[in-house]
Coordinates of C-alpha atoms in Angstrom, one line a residue:
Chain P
X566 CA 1.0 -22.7 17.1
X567 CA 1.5 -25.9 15.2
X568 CA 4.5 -27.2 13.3
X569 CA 5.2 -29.4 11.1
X570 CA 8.5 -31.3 10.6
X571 CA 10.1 -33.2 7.4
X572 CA 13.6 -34.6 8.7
X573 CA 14.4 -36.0 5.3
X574 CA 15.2 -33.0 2.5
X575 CA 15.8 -35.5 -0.3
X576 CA 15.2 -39.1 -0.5
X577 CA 15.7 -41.4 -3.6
X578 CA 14.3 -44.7 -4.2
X579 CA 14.5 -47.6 -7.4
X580 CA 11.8 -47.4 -9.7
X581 CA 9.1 -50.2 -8.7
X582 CA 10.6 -50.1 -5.2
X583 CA 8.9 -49.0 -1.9
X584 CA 9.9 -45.6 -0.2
X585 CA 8.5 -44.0 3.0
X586 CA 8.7 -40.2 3.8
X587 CA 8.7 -39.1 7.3
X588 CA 6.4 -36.1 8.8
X589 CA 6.1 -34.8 12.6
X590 CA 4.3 -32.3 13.8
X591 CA 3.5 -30.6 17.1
X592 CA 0.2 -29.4 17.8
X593 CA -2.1 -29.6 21.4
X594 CA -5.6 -29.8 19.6
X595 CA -7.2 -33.3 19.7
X596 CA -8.9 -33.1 16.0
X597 CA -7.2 -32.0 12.9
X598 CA -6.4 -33.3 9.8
X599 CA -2.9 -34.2 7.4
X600 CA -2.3 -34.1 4.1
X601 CA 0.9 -34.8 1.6
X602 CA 0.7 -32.8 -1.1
X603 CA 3.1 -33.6 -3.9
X604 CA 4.4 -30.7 -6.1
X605 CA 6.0 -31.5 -9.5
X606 CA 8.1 -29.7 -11.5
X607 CA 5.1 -28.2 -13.3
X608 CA 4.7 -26.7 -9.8
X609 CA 1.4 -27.5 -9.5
X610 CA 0.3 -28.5 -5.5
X611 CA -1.7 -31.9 -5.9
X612 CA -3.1 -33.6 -3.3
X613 CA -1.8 -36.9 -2.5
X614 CA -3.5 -38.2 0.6
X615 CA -5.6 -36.9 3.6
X616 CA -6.0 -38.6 7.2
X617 CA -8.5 -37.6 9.6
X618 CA -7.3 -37.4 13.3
X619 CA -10.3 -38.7 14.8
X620 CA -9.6 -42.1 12.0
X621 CA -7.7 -44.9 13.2
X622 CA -7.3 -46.6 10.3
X623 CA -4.8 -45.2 7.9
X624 CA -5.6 -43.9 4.7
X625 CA -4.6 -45.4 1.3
X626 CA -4.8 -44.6 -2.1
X627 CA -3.6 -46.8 -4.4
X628 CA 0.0 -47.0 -4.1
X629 CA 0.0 -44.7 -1.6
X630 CA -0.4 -45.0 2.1
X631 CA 0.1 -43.4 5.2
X632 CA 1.3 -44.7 8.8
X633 CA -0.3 -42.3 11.6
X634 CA 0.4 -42.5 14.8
X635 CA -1.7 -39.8 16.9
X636 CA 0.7 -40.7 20.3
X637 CA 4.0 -40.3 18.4
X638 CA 2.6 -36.9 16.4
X639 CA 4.1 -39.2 13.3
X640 CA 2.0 -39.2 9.9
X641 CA 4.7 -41.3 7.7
X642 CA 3.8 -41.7 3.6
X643 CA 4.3 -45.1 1.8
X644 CA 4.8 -45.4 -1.9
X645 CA 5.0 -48.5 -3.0
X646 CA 5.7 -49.6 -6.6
X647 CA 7.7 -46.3 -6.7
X648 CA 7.2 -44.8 -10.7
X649 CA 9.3 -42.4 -12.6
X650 CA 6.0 -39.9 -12.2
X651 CA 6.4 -39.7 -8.7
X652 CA 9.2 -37.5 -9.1
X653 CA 8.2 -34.7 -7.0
X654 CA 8.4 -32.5 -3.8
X655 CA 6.2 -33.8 -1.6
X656 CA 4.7 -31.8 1.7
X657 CA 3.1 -33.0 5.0
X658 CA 0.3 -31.0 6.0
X659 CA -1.5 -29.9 9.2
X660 CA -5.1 -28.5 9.4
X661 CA -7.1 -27.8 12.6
X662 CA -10.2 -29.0 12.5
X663 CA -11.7 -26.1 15.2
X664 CA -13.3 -23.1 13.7
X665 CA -11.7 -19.9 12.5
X666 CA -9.6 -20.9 9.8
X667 CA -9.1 -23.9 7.8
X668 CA -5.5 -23.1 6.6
X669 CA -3.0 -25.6 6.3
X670 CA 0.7 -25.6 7.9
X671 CA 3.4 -26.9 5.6
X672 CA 6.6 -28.9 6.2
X673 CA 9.8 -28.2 4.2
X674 CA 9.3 -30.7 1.7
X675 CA 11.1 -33.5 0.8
X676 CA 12.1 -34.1 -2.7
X677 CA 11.9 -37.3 -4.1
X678 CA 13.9 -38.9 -6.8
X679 CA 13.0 -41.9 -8.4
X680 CA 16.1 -43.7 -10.6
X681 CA 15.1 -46.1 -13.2
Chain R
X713 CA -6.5 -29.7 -13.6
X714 CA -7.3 -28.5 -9.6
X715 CA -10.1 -25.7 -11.4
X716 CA -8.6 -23.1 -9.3
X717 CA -6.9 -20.0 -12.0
X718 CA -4.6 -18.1 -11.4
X719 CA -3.2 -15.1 -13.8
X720 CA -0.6 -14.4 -14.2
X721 CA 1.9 -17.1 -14.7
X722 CA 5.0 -15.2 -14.5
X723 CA 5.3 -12.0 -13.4
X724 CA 8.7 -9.6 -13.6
X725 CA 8.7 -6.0 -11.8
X726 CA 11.3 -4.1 -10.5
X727 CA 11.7 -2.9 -6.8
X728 CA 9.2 -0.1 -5.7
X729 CA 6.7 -0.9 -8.0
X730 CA 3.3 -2.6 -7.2
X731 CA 1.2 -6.1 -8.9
X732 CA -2.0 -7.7 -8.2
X733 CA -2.3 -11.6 -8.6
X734 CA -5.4 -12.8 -9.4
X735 CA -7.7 -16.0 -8.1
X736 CA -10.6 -17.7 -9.2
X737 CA -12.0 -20.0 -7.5
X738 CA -13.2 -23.7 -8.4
X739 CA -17.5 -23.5 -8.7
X740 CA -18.9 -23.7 -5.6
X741 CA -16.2 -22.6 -3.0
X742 CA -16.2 -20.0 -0.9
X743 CA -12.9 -19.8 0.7
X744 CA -10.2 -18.2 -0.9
X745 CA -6.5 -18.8 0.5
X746 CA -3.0 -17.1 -0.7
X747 CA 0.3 -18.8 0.2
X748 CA 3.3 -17.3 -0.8
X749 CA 6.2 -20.7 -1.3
X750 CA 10.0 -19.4 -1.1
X751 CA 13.2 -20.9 -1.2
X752 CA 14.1 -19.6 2.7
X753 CA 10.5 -19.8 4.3
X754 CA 9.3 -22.6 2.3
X755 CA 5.4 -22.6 2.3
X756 CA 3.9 -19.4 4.4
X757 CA 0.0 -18.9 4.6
X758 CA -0.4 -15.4 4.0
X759 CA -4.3 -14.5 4.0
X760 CA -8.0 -16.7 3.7
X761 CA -11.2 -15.0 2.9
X762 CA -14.5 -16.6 3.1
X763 CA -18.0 -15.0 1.1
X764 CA -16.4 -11.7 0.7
X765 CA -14.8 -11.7 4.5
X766 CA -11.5 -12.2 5.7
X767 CA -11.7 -14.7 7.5
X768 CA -7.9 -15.8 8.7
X769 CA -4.6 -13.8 8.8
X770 CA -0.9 -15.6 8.8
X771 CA 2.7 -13.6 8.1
X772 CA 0.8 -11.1 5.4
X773 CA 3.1 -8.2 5.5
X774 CA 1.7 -5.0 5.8
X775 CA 2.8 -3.7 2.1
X776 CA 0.6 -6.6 0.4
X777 CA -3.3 -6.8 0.6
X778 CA -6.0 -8.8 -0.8
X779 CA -9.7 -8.8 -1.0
X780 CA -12.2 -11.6 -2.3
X781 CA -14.9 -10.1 -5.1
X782 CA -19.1 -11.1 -4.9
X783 CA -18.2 -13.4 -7.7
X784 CA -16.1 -14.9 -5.4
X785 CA -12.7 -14.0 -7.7
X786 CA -9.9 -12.5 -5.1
X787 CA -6.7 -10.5 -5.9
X788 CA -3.6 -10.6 -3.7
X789 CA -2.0 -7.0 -4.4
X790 CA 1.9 -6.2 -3.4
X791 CA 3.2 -2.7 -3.3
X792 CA 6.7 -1.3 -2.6
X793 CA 8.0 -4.4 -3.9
X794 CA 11.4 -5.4 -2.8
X795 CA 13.8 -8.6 -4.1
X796 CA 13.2 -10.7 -1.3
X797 CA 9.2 -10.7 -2.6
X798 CA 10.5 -12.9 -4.9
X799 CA 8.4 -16.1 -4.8
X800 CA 5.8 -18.5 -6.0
X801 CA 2.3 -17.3 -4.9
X802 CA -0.3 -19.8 -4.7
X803 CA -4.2 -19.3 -4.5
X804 CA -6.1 -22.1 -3.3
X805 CA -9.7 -22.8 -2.6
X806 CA -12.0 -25.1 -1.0
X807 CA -15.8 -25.3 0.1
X808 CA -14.7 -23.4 3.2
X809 CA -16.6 -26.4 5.7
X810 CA -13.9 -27.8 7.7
X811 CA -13.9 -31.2 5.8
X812 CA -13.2 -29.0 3.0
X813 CA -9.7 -30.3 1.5
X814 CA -8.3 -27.5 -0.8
X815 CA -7.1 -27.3 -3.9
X816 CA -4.7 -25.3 -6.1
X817 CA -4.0 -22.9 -8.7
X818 CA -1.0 -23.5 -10.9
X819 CA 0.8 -20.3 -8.5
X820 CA 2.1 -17.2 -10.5
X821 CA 6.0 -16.7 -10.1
X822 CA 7.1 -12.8 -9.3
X823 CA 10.7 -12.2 -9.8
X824 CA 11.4 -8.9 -8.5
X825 CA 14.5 -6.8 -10.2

């Protein structure tokens, strides 16, 4: 079965500065996917950022990257330019890409606090 | 707005008794999934059904069930309800291909008493 890891339960970072949340998993499939989701107070699951295993180039959107390394099973987030919005819980996310299922395995979370 | 629904919002019953959650589904997907977030398991996936089938099981315990509806609408339905039900249940839904990313409903929180 796969697992997925978030070593970091609560990280803070300055407004406008850069943070990076860690993720590791565990799985022995070669093609999946990730995902950081980011939860709010308003508890609302929004997806942040996906990555496709089979990808080597790391996904971005906008402020918001990610650093995957397939050998090290290590899918890292970057926020850059760190905003008082991004205030959140934020979960890494593993989905096989075989048949059968497409449900998604969930770190703890890591909560985020951005100071101004 | 994710275009997933869910109803209701909040949701307080006492021990014993029995709910049922309900899920629609953005236009156009197929899957249906329920995940059930708590403070001690964090989030679990509970159950996925695809066109009317189930198509995926994770920890669904034996006293819940769910079913998806022709119109694609599903309902997650809890009986003997005990405190440690207590949680944020999520319905999420995608296109059900596996490039599908999914996408959720605002959750409904059950407090059990």
């Amino acid at each position: 079965a796969q697992t997925v890891t978030q070593s970091q339960p609560e990280m803070s970072v300055q407004e406008a500065e850069t943070v990076t949340l860690s993720c590791t998993y565990d799985t022995s499939e070669s093609d999946y996917y990730l995902f950081w989701y980011k939860q709010p107070p308003s508890r609302q699951m929004i997806l942040v950022i996906r990555q496709e295993a089979y990808k080597q180039q790391n996904a971005t959107e906008n402020r918001f990257s990610v650093n995957f390394q397939k050998a090290a099973k290590s899918f890292s987030l970057k926020i850059s330019d760190s905003q008082l919005g991004d205030a959140a819980m934020y979960f890494c996310a593993y989905r096989s890409a075989q048949g059968g299922s497409e449900k998604l395995v969930f770190g703890k979370g890591t909560k985020l606090t951005v100071n101004p | 707005d994710s275009g997933v629904t869910q109803t209701p919002k909040h949701l307080i019953t006492a021990t014993g008794q029995r709910v049922t959650l309900r899920c629609s589904p953005r236009s156009g997907d197929l899957s249906v999934y329920w995940y059930q977030q708590s403070l001690d398991q964090g989030l679990q996936f509970l159950i996925q059904y695809y066109n009317g089938e189930e198509r995926a099981k994770g920890n669904i315990l034996e006293r819940f069930s769910a079913q998806q509806f022709p119109d694609l609408h599903s309902e997650l339905n809890l009986s003997s309800l005990e405190l440690g039900d207590s949680a944020l249940y999520f319905c999420a839904s995608s296109a059900g291909q596996a490039v599908g990313e999914a996408f959720f409903g605002q959750g409904t929180r059950l407090t059990v008493v």
